[in-house]
Amino acid sequence: MANTNYEHRLILPVPMQHNDFNIWSVLKNCVGKELSKITMPVVFNEPLSFLQRMSEYMEYSHLLRQATEASDPLTRMQHVAGFAVSALAANWERLGKPFNPLLGETYELEREEFRIICEQVSHHPPVSAFHAESPDGSWVFHGSIHPKLKYWGKTVEIHPKGILTLEFPKWKEAYTWTNVQCCVHNVIVGKLWIEQCGTMEIVNHTTGHKAHLNFKSAGLNSKDLHRVEGFITDRNKQKLSYVHGKWTEFFKCVHYKYYEEYIREHPNKIKKFGDQKSSNKSPTGGSPSHTPKKVFQKLNSLTVSAFTKSNSVQEDYEDSGPSDIIEGELPKSDSTYSIDIPNSITIWNVNPRPLNCSDYYQFTSFAMSLNELGHELESKICKTDSRLRPDIRKLEQGDIDGAAVEKTRLENKQREANKLRKGKRAGMEWTPRWFSAGINPYTKQEDWVCNGEYWNRQYDEDIDIF
Ligand SMILES: CC(C)CCC[C@@H](C)[C@H]1CC[C@H]2[C@@H]3CC=C4C[C@@H](O)CC[C@]4(C)[C@H]3CC[C@]12C
């Protein structure tokens, strides 16, 4: 399917310009607002569109191939769960904001193990749809993401709404899940850091197997920083397998009986499931924080209405005793506690980041390659492809001022096109070209369905969004 011999670039053309802009200076006026409506200065951006960022889900797509190669549904689910966790790994320490895709923007990516097409199908609210498939048709992975960013004082909470569906035609199987929420901490003071929190339930709609994954918040002494833990059940709710890992590093699984033996012998290592409260609540509510007085006072002087909606705020600013998470600092690397259950197998290990990635927006090697544009690609891709966005290209080349000018121009152009559609030619609503609104057959919820036309490469040359 893809040009497998091609060497992808491993680095951006120029290093990023570090800035000491305080994000708080922009956000202090936006507490409680939906952030997609706020224009952020380009210095907070990374040189990728959200469509490209979404394609990063596919970095470990070999796990999907491995899943389809397994003949029993438990092994398949273990790999699917590993894939769902691995898809989040690229977010570790990535604190630049991807560019909001323009309505109608597309992004395609073809690699050895997959090809994916993404389209921005709605602007307000912002919805990005994608459809990925393996070269041999053994798996299809599709979905849509409507990231809702909410700003609650010292944290930004991101709810990536939308269903993800994975199909294995050979096994007549379909799996669905939704992503957990993501929290960006220390927006007011200190270094930003990111965590994924909440529960993810992956359902095999054919066999009734389920993976229940609990993404933990860092917790006391950062003991649970980035940790994921859960189990796989069959249709009778029997626990078959215990799974655990870190979304930033690895994912392992083990037969449930070995897990039971292990906790019998090491009662203090892990609390048995069911003993612990599920942390379904807001991640901001769960994390302890030792707030220095200065910050506390600063926060108190904020308008009260800014915080009233989040009932967790009260607890949040109370000194909850000793903790390694000091307000404004990164949590000290997590404790060394390891869960080493005999007979475990490792499903996934993260690829190391490039050595100098801190000068390159903390990009993974995979991310470094996403905006590359060679002649061959340039002549093939649709005119609406993210790689052709001048603002992203300028930022990538280190021209921040040029990027800002282009970004404003594109946003105005989009606004004008929108007005035109609404005004003169009323009723001429934008219709996405590669996806259409439909109902997900498995969850019966609203979803976006790919029409399969993109790869025929018969593009309408009239569309000009850049
Ligand atoms: C501090 C604030 C203002 C700026 C930081 C913005 C960055 C870190 C935010 C903006 C949009 C966010 C993304 C929105 C949606 C998703 C999909 C989800 O499945 C994984 C996390 C991911 C990929 C988020 C990661 C963090 C993110 C990139």
CSV table of C-alpha atoms in Angstrom, one decimal, residues 22-463:
chain,number,residue,atom,x,y,z
A,22,ASN,CA,3.0,32.7,30.4
A,23,ILE,CA,0.0,30.8,29.3
A,24,TRP,CA,-1.8,32.3,32.3
A,25,SER,CA,-1.5,35.8,30.8
A,26,VAL,CA,-3.7,34.6,27.9
A,27,LEU,CA,-6.0,32.3,29.9
A,28,LYS,CA,-6.8,34.5,32.9
A,29,ASN,CA,-9.7,36.0,30.9
A,30,CYS,CA,-11.1,32.7,29.8
A,31,VAL,CA,-11.8,30.8,33.0
A,32,GLY,CA,-14.9,28.5,32.4
A,33,LYS,CA,-15.0,29.1,28.7
A,34,GLU,CA,-14.8,26.6,25.9
A,35,LEU,CA,-11.3,27.1,24.6
A,36,SER,CA,-11.9,26.3,21.0
A,37,LYS,CA,-13.5,29.7,20.7
A,38,ILE,CA,-10.4,31.5,21.9
A,39,THR,CA,-7.6,32.6,19.6
A,40,MET,CA,-4.3,31.7,21.1
A,41,PRO,CA,-1.0,33.3,20.1
A,42,VAL,CA,0.9,31.1,17.7
A,43,VAL,CA,3.8,30.8,20.2
A,44,PHE,CA,1.7,28.2,22.1
A,45,ASN,CA,1.3,26.1,19.0
A,46,GLU,CA,3.2,23.1,17.7
A,47,PRO,CA,3.7,22.9,14.0
A,48,LEU,CA,1.0,20.2,13.4
A,49,SER,CA,-2.7,20.4,12.7
A,50,PHE,CA,-5.0,18.4,15.1
A,51,LEU,CA,-5.7,16.1,12.2
A,52,GLN,CA,-2.0,15.2,12.1
A,53,ARG,CA,-2.0,14.9,15.9
A,54,MET,CA,-4.9,12.5,15.6
A,55,SER,CA,-3.0,10.3,13.1
A,56,GLU,CA,-0.5,9.7,15.9
A,57,TYR,CA,-3.0,7.2,17.3
A,58,MET,CA,-1.6,4.9,14.5
A,59,GLU,CA,2.1,4.8,15.6
A,60,TYR,CA,1.7,1.3,17.1
A,61,SER,CA,-0.8,-0.1,14.5
A,62,HIS,CA,1.3,-3.3,14.4
A,63,LEU,CA,-0.6,-4.2,17.5
A,64,LEU,CA,-3.8,-4.3,15.5
A,65,ARG,CA,-2.2,-6.7,13.0
A,66,GLN,CA,-1.0,-8.8,15.9
A,67,ALA,CA,-4.5,-8.8,17.3
A,68,THR,CA,-6.0,-10.1,14.1
A,69,GLU,CA,-3.4,-12.8,13.9
A,70,ALA,CA,-4.5,-14.3,17.2
A,71,SER,CA,-7.0,-17.0,17.2
A,72,ASP,CA,-8.7,-16.5,20.5
A,73,PRO,CA,-10.7,-13.5,21.5
A,74,LEU,CA,-8.9,-12.9,24.8
A,75,THR,CA,-5.5,-12.5,23.1
A,76,ARG,CA,-7.2,-10.2,20.5
A,77,MET,CA,-8.6,-8.1,23.3
A,78,GLN,CA,-5.3,-7.8,25.1
A,79,HIS,CA,-3.7,-6.4,21.9
A,80,VAL,CA,-6.6,-4.1,21.3
A,81,ALA,CA,-6.4,-2.8,24.9
A,82,GLY,CA,-2.6,-2.4,24.4
A,83,PHE,CA,-3.3,-0.4,21.2
A,84,ALA,CA,-5.8,1.9,22.9
A,85,VAL,CA,-3.2,2.7,25.6
A,86,SER,CA,-0.3,3.0,23.1
A,87,ALA,CA,-2.4,5.5,21.1
A,88,LEU,CA,-2.0,8.0,24.0
A,89,ALA,CA,1.8,7.7,24.5
A,90,ALA,CA,2.6,10.5,22.1
A,91,ASN,CA,0.9,12.9,24.4
A,92,TRP,CA,3.5,12.6,27.1
A,93,GLU,CA,5.1,16.0,27.7
A,94,ARG,CA,3.6,17.4,24.5
A,95,LEU,CA,2.3,20.7,25.6
A,96,GLY,CA,2.1,22.7,22.3
A,97,LYS,CA,-1.3,23.3,21.0
A,98,PRO,CA,-1.9,21.7,17.6
A,99,PHE,CA,-3.5,24.1,15.1
A,100,ASN,CA,-7.3,23.9,14.9
A,101,PRO,CA,-8.1,22.3,11.5
A,102,LEU,CA,-10.0,24.5,9.1
A,103,LEU,CA,-13.4,23.3,7.9
A,104,GLY,CA,-12.8,20.9,5.0
A,105,GLU,CA,-9.1,20.4,5.9
A,106,THR,CA,-7.9,16.9,5.2
A,107,TYR,CA,-4.9,14.8,6.2
A,108,GLU,CA,-3.8,11.6,4.6
A,109,LEU,CA,-1.0,9.3,5.7
A,110,GLU,CA,0.2,6.1,4.2
A,111,ARG,CA,2.6,3.8,5.9
A,112,GLU,CA,3.7,0.2,5.8
A,113,GLU,CA,1.0,-1.0,8.2
A,114,PHE,CA,-1.8,1.4,7.5
A,115,ARG,CA,-3.3,4.2,5.7
A,116,ILE,CA,-5.5,6.9,7.3
A,117,ILE,CA,-7.6,9.7,6.0
A,118,CYS,CA,-8.8,12.5,8.3
A,119,GLU,CA,-11.2,15.4,7.7
A,120,GLN,CA,-12.5,18.3,9.7
A,121,VAL,CA,-16.2,17.7,9.3
A,122,SER,CA,-17.5,20.5,11.5
A,123,HIS,CA,-16.1,23.7,12.7
A,124,HIS,CA,-18.5,24.8,15.5
A,125,PRO,CA,-18.3,22.5,17.4
A,126,PRO,CA,-14.9,21.3,16.1
A,127,VAL,CA,-15.2,17.7,15.0
A,128,SER,CA,-12.4,15.7,13.3
A,129,ALA,CA,-13.2,12.3,11.7
A,130,PHE,CA,-10.8,9.7,10.7
A,131,HIS,CA,-10.8,6.3,8.9
A,132,ALA,CA,-7.7,4.0,9.0
A,133,GLU,CA,-7.3,0.6,7.5
A,134,SER,CA,-4.6,-2.1,7.0
A,135,PRO,CA,-3.2,-2.9,3.6
A,136,ASP,CA,-4.8,-6.4,3.6
A,137,GLY,CA,-8.1,-5.2,5.0
A,138,SER,CA,-7.7,-7.3,8.1
A,139,TRP,CA,-8.7,-4.4,10.3
A,140,VAL,CA,-10.5,-1.0,10.0
A,141,PHE,CA,-10.3,1.6,12.7
A,142,HIS,CA,-12.4,4.7,12.5
A,143,GLY,CA,-13.9,7.4,14.7
A,144,SER,CA,-14.3,11.1,15.4
A,145,ILE,CA,-13.0,13.4,18.0
A,146,HIS,CA,-14.7,16.5,19.3
A,147,PRO,CA,-12.2,17.8,21.9
A,148,LYS,CA,-13.8,19.9,24.5
A,149,LEU,CA,-11.3,22.0,26.4
A,150,LYS,CA,-12.4,23.5,29.6
A,151,TYR,CA,-10.3,25.8,31.7
A,152,TRP,CA,-10.7,25.6,35.4
A,153,GLY,CA,-8.1,27.8,36.9
A,154,LYS,CA,-4.9,25.9,37.4
A,155,THR,CA,-5.8,23.1,35.1
A,156,VAL,CA,-7.2,22.7,31.6
A,157,GLU,CA,-9.5,19.7,31.3
A,158,ILE,CA,-9.9,18.1,27.9
A,159,HIS,CA,-12.7,15.8,27.1
A,160,PRO,CA,-12.1,14.0,23.8
A,161,LYS,CA,-15.7,13.2,22.9
A,162,GLY,CA,-16.4,10.7,20.2
A,163,ILE,CA,-16.6,7.0,19.6
A,164,LEU,CA,-13.7,4.9,18.4
A,165,THR,CA,-14.6,1.7,16.4
A,166,LEU,CA,-12.3,-1.1,15.4
A,167,GLU,CA,-13.4,-3.8,13.1
A,168,PHE,CA,-11.8,-7.2,12.4
A,169,PRO,CA,-13.8,-8.5,9.3
A,170,LYS,CA,-12.1,-11.9,9.4
A,171,TRP,CA,-13.4,-12.5,13.0
A,172,LYS,CA,-16.7,-10.6,12.3
A,173,GLU,CA,-15.7,-8.6,15.3
A,174,ALA,CA,-16.3,-4.9,16.3
A,175,TYR,CA,-14.8,-3.2,19.3
A,176,THR,CA,-15.7,0.3,20.5
A,177,TRP,CA,-14.4,2.6,23.2
A,178,THR,CA,-14.1,6.3,24.0
A,179,ASN,CA,-11.0,8.1,25.1
A,180,VAL,CA,-10.4,9.2,28.7
A,181,GLN,CA,-10.1,12.8,29.7
A,182,CYS,CA,-6.8,14.6,29.6
A,183,CYS,CA,-5.6,17.2,32.2
A,184,VAL,CA,-3.0,19.8,31.7
A,185,HIS,CA,-1.7,21.0,35.1
A,186,ASN,CA,0.1,24.2,36.3
A,187,VAL,CA,-1.5,26.6,33.9
A,188,ILE,CA,-1.0,29.4,36.4
A,189,VAL,CA,2.5,28.8,37.7
A,190,GLY,CA,5.2,26.4,37.1
A,191,LYS,CA,5.8,23.8,34.4
A,192,LEU,CA,2.9,22.4,32.5
A,193,TRP,CA,2.4,18.7,32.8
A,194,ILE,CA,-0.2,16.3,31.4
A,195,GLU,CA,-2.1,13.3,32.6
A,196,GLN,CA,-4.8,11.0,31.3
A,197,CYS,CA,-7.5,10.1,33.8
A,198,GLY,CA,-10.7,8.1,34.0
A,199,THR,CA,-12.0,4.8,32.9
A,200,MET,CA,-12.1,3.4,29.5
A,201,GLU,CA,-14.3,0.4,28.6
A,202,ILE,CA,-13.5,-1.4,25.4
A,203,VAL,CA,-16.3,-3.6,24.3
A,204,ASN,CA,-16.1,-6.5,21.9
A,205,HIS,CA,-19.7,-6.4,20.5
A,206,THR,CA,-19.5,-9.8,19.0
A,207,THR,CA,-18.2,-12.0,21.9
A,208,GLY,CA,-19.1,-9.8,24.8
A,209,HIS,CA,-15.5,-9.5,26.1
A,210,LYS,CA,-14.7,-6.2,27.7
A,211,ALA,CA,-11.5,-4.5,28.8
A,212,HIS,CA,-12.0,-2.2,31.8
A,213,LEU,CA,-9.1,0.2,32.1
A,214,ASN,CA,-8.5,2.7,34.8
A,215,PHE,CA,-6.2,5.5,34.0
A,216,LYS,CA,-5.1,6.8,37.4
A,217,SER,CA,-4.4,10.3,38.5
A,218,ALA,CA,-0.9,10.7,39.9
A,219,GLY,CA,-2.1,10.4,43.5
A,220,LEU,CA,-0.3,10.7,46.7
A,221,ASN,CA,3.5,10.8,46.3
A,222,SER,CA,2.8,10.5,42.5
A,223,LYS,CA,2.6,6.8,43.2
A,224,ASP,CA,0.2,6.2,40.3
A,225,LEU,CA,1.7,8.7,37.9
A,226,HIS,CA,0.6,7.7,34.3
A,227,ARG,CA,-0.5,4.2,35.6
A,228,VAL,CA,-3.2,2.2,33.9
A,229,GLU,CA,-4.7,-0.9,35.4
A,230,GLY,CA,-7.7,-3.1,34.8
A,231,PHE,CA,-8.9,-6.4,33.7
A,232,ILE,CA,-10.5,-8.2,30.8
A,233,THR,CA,-13.8,-10.0,31.3
A,234,ASP,CA,-15.8,-12.4,29.2
A,235,ARG,CA,-19.5,-12.1,28.4
A,236,ASN,CA,-20.3,-13.6,31.9
A,237,LYS,CA,-18.3,-11.0,33.6
A,238,GLN,CA,-15.7,-13.5,34.6
A,239,LYS,CA,-12.3,-11.9,35.0
A,240,LEU,CA,-9.9,-13.6,32.6
A,241,SER,CA,-6.9,-11.3,32.6
A,242,TYR,CA,-5.3,-8.6,34.7
A,243,VAL,CA,-3.7,-5.8,32.7
A,244,HIS,CA,-1.5,-3.0,33.8
A,245,GLY,CA,1.1,-0.5,32.6
A,246,LYS,CA,1.8,3.2,32.0
A,247,TRP,CA,0.4,5.0,29.0
A,248,THR,CA,3.8,6.6,28.7
A,249,GLU,CA,5.8,3.4,28.6
A,250,PHE,CA,4.4,-0.1,28.5
A,251,PHE,CA,1.4,-2.4,28.7
A,252,LYS,CA,1.4,-5.9,30.2
A,253,CYS,CA,-1.2,-8.6,30.8
A,254,VAL,CA,-1.4,-11.8,32.8
A,255,HIS,CA,-3.9,-14.6,33.4
A,256,TYR,CA,-6.2,-13.6,36.3
A,257,LYS,CA,-5.2,-16.6,38.4
A,258,TYR,CA,-1.6,-15.5,38.5
A,259,TYR,CA,-2.7,-12.0,39.6
A,260,GLU,CA,-4.8,-13.5,42.4
A,261,GLU,CA,-1.8,-15.6,43.5
A,262,TYR,CA,0.4,-12.6,43.4
A,263,ILE,CA,-1.8,-10.4,45.6
A,264,ARG,CA,-2.2,-13.2,48.0
A,265,GLU,CA,1.6,-13.3,48.4
A,266,HIS,CA,2.2,-9.5,48.2
A,267,PRO,CA,-0.9,-8.1,49.9
A,268,ASN,CA,0.7,-4.6,50.1
A,269,LYS,CA,1.7,-4.3,46.5
A,270,ILE,CA,-1.6,-3.7,44.8
A,271,LYS,CA,-5.0,-3.3,46.2
A,272,LYS,CA,-7.3,-5.9,44.9
A,273,PHE,CA,-9.8,-4.7,42.4
A,274,GLY,CA,-13.1,-3.9,43.9
A,275,ASP,CA,-11.4,-2.8,47.1
A,276,GLN,CA,-10.6,0.5,45.6
A,277,LYS,CA,-13.0,3.1,44.6
A,278,SER,CA,-13.1,3.6,40.9
A,279,SER,CA,-11.8,7.0,40.1
A,280,ASN,CA,-14.5,8.1,37.8
A,281,LYS,CA,-14.6,11.5,39.2
A,282,SER,CA,-12.9,14.5,37.8
A,283,PRO,CA,-9.1,14.2,37.9
A,284,THR,CA,-8.8,17.5,39.4
A,285,GLY,CA,-10.8,16.3,42.3
A,286,GLY,CA,-8.6,13.4,43.0
A,287,SER,CA,-5.2,14.8,42.9
A,288,PRO,CA,-3.7,16.1,46.1
A,289,SER,CA,-2.1,19.4,46.1
A,290,HIS,CA,0.1,21.3,48.4
A,291,THR,CA,-0.6,24.8,47.5
A,292,PRO,CA,1.9,27.4,48.5
A,293,LYS,CA,0.3,30.3,50.3
A,294,LYS,CA,1.2,32.8,47.6
A,295,VAL,CA,-0.6,31.0,44.9
A,296,PHE,CA,-3.6,30.4,47.1
A,297,GLN,CA,-3.9,34.1,47.7
A,298,LYS,CA,-3.6,34.9,44.1
A,299,LEU,CA,-6.4,32.4,43.3
A,300,ASN,CA,-8.6,33.7,46.0
A,301,SER,CA,-8.5,37.1,44.4
A,302,LEU,CA,-10.0,35.7,41.2
A,303,THR,CA,-13.7,36.2,40.6
A,304,VAL,CA,-15.6,33.6,42.4
A,305,SER,CA,-17.9,32.9,39.5
A,306,ALA,CA,-14.9,31.6,37.7
A,307,PHE,CA,-14.8,28.6,40.0
A,308,THR,CA,-18.3,28.0,41.1
A,309,LYS,CA,-19.0,25.4,38.4
A,310,SER,CA,-16.3,23.1,39.5
A,311,ASN,CA,-17.2,21.6,42.8
A,312,SER,CA,-13.8,20.1,43.1
A,313,VAL,CA,-12.1,23.4,43.4
A,314,GLN,CA,-12.8,23.7,47.1
A,315,GLU,CA,-11.0,20.5,47.9
A,316,ASP,CA,-8.4,21.4,45.4
A,317,TYR,CA,-7.0,24.4,47.2
A,318,GLU,CA,-7.1,22.9,50.6
A,319,ASP,CA,-3.8,21.7,51.8
A,320,SER,CA,-4.3,18.0,51.8
A,321,GLY,CA,-1.2,17.1,53.7
A,322,PRO,CA,2.1,15.7,52.6
A,323,SER,CA,2.5,15.0,48.9
A,324,ASP,CA,5.3,14.9,46.4
A,325,ILE,CA,3.2,17.0,44.0
A,326,ILE,CA,4.2,20.6,44.8
A,327,GLU,CA,2.1,23.1,43.2
A,328,GLY,CA,3.9,24.5,40.2
A,329,GLU,CA,6.3,21.7,39.8
A,330,LEU,CA,6.4,18.6,37.8
A,331,PRO,CA,5.5,15.6,39.9
A,332,LYS,CA,8.7,13.9,40.9
A,333,SER,CA,9.2,10.9,38.8
A,334,ASP,CA,6.9,8.2,40.0
A,335,SER,CA,7.8,5.8,42.7
A,336,THR,CA,9.8,2.8,41.7
A,337,TYR,CA,7.1,0.3,42.8
A,338,SER,CA,6.9,-2.4,40.3
A,339,ILE,CA,4.3,-5.0,39.8
A,340,ASP,CA,6.1,-8.0,38.6
A,341,ILE,CA,3.7,-10.8,38.3
A,342,PRO,CA,5.1,-14.1,37.0
A,343,ASN,CA,3.9,-15.2,33.6
A,344,SER,CA,3.1,-11.7,32.5
A,345,ILE,CA,3.5,-10.8,28.9
A,346,THR,CA,4.4,-7.4,27.5
A,347,ILE,CA,2.0,-6.3,24.8
A,348,TRP,CA,3.5,-2.9,24.1
A,349,ASN,CA,6.6,-0.9,24.8
A,350,VAL,CA,7.0,2.8,23.9
A,351,ASN,CA,9.5,3.8,21.2
A,352,PRO,CA,12.2,6.1,22.7
A,353,ARG,CA,11.9,9.8,21.9
A,354,PRO,CA,14.6,11.4,19.8
A,355,LEU,CA,17.5,12.6,22.0
A,356,ASN,CA,17.0,16.3,21.2
A,357,CYS,CA,13.2,16.3,21.2
A,358,SER,CA,13.0,19.0,23.8
A,359,ASP,CA,14.2,21.4,21.1
A,360,TYR,CA,11.5,20.1,18.8
A,361,TYR,CA,8.2,20.4,20.7
A,362,GLN,CA,8.8,17.1,22.4
A,363,PHE,CA,7.9,15.4,19.1
A,364,THR,CA,8.3,11.6,18.8
A,365,SER,CA,10.1,10.4,15.7
A,366,PHE,CA,6.8,9.6,14.2
A,367,ALA,CA,5.5,13.1,14.8
A,368,MET,CA,8.6,14.6,13.2
A,369,SER,CA,7.7,13.0,9.9
A,370,LEU,CA,4.0,14.0,9.8
A,371,ASN,CA,4.3,17.4,8.1
A,372,GLU,CA,7.0,16.4,5.7
A,373,LEU,CA,6.2,17.2,2.1
A,374,GLY,CA,8.3,15.8,-0.7
A,375,HIS,CA,7.6,16.3,-4.4
A,376,GLU,CA,6.0,13.0,-4.9
A,377,LEU,CA,3.5,13.6,-2.1
A,378,GLU,CA,2.9,17.1,-3.1
A,379,SER,CA,1.7,16.0,-6.5
A,380,LYS,CA,-0.7,13.4,-5.0
A,381,ILE,CA,-2.4,14.8,-2.0
A,382,CYS,CA,-5.6,16.7,-2.0
A,383,LYS,CA,-5.3,20.6,-2.0
A,384,THR,CA,-6.9,20.7,1.4
A,385,ASP,CA,-4.2,18.6,3.1
A,386,SER,CA,-2.7,19.9,6.3
A,387,ARG,CA,0.8,19.8,4.8
A,388,LEU,CA,-0.2,22.6,2.5
A,389,ARG,CA,-1.2,25.0,5.4
A,390,PRO,CA,1.1,28.0,5.2
A,391,ASP,CA,0.8,28.9,8.9
A,392,ILE,CA,1.9,25.5,10.1
A,393,ARG,CA,4.7,25.4,7.5
A,394,LYS,CA,5.9,28.8,8.6
A,395,LEU,CA,6.0,27.8,12.3
A,396,GLU,CA,7.9,24.7,11.3
A,397,GLN,CA,10.5,26.8,9.6
A,398,GLY,CA,10.8,29.0,12.7
A,399,ASP,CA,9.0,32.0,11.2
A,400,ILE,CA,6.7,32.8,14.1
A,401,ASP,CA,5.6,36.2,12.9
A,402,GLY,CA,4.9,34.9,9.4
A,403,ALA,CA,2.9,32.0,11.0
A,404,ALA,CA,0.8,34.4,13.0
A,405,VAL,CA,0.0,36.5,9.9
A,406,GLU,CA,-1.0,33.4,7.9
A,407,LYS,CA,-3.0,32.0,10.8
A,408,THR,CA,-5.0,35.2,11.0
A,409,ARG,CA,-5.5,35.3,7.3
A,410,LEU,CA,-6.8,31.7,7.2
A,411,GLU,CA,-9.1,32.2,10.0
A,412,ASN,CA,-10.6,35.3,8.3
A,413,LYS,CA,-10.9,33.5,5.1
A,414,GLN,CA,-12.8,30.7,6.8
A,415,ARG,CA,-15.1,33.2,8.5
A,416,GLU,CA,-15.8,34.9,5.1
A,417,ALA,CA,-16.6,31.6,3.4
A,418,ASN,CA,-18.9,30.8,6.3
A,419,LYS,CA,-20.7,34.1,6.0
A,420,LEU,CA,-21.1,33.6,2.3
A,421,ARG,CA,-22.7,30.2,2.8
A,422,LYS,CA,-25.0,31.5,5.4
A,423,GLY,CA,-25.9,34.8,3.7
A,424,LYS,CA,-26.4,35.0,-0.1
A,425,ARG,CA,-26.6,31.4,-0.8
A,426,ALA,CA,-28.5,30.6,2.3
A,427,GLY,CA,-29.1,26.9,2.8
A,428,MET,CA,-25.8,26.1,1.2
A,429,GLU,CA,-24.4,24.4,4.3
A,430,TRP,CA,-20.9,22.9,4.1
A,431,THR,CA,-21.0,19.2,3.5
A,432,PRO,CA,-17.9,17.2,4.3
A,433,ARG,CA,-16.5,15.4,1.3
A,434,TRP,CA,-15.2,12.2,2.6
A,435,PHE,CA,-17.5,11.5,5.6
A,436,SER,CA,-21.2,11.7,6.3
A,437,ALA,CA,-23.1,11.9,9.5
A,438,GLY,CA,-24.6,8.6,10.5
A,439,ILE,CA,-25.4,6.3,13.4
A,440,ASN,CA,-22.7,4.0,14.8
A,441,PRO,CA,-24.3,0.5,14.3
A,442,TYR,CA,-22.7,-0.8,17.5
A,443,THR,CA,-23.3,2.0,20.0
A,444,LYS,CA,-26.3,3.5,18.2
A,445,GLN,CA,-24.8,6.9,18.9
A,446,GLU,CA,-24.2,9.7,16.3
A,447,ASP,CA,-21.0,9.2,14.4
A,448,TRP,CA,-19.2,9.9,11.1
A,449,VAL,CA,-19.0,7.3,8.4
A,450,CYS,CA,-16.3,7.3,5.7
A,451,ASN,CA,-17.6,7.1,2.1
A,452,GLY,CA,-14.4,5.4,0.9
A,453,GLU,CA,-13.9,7.8,-2.0
A,454,TYR,CA,-10.7,9.6,-0.9
A,455,TRP,CA,-8.2,7.1,-2.1
A,456,ASN,CA,-9.6,7.2,-5.6
A,457,ARG,CA,-7.9,10.6,-5.7
A,458,GLN,CA,-10.6,12.3,-7.7
A,459,TYR,CA,-10.5,15.6,-5.9
A,460,ASP,CA,-12.7,18.6,-6.7
A,461,GLU,CA,-10.1,21.3,-7.7
A,462,ASP,CA,-12.4,24.2,-6.8
A,463,ILE,CA,-12.0,24.0,-3.1
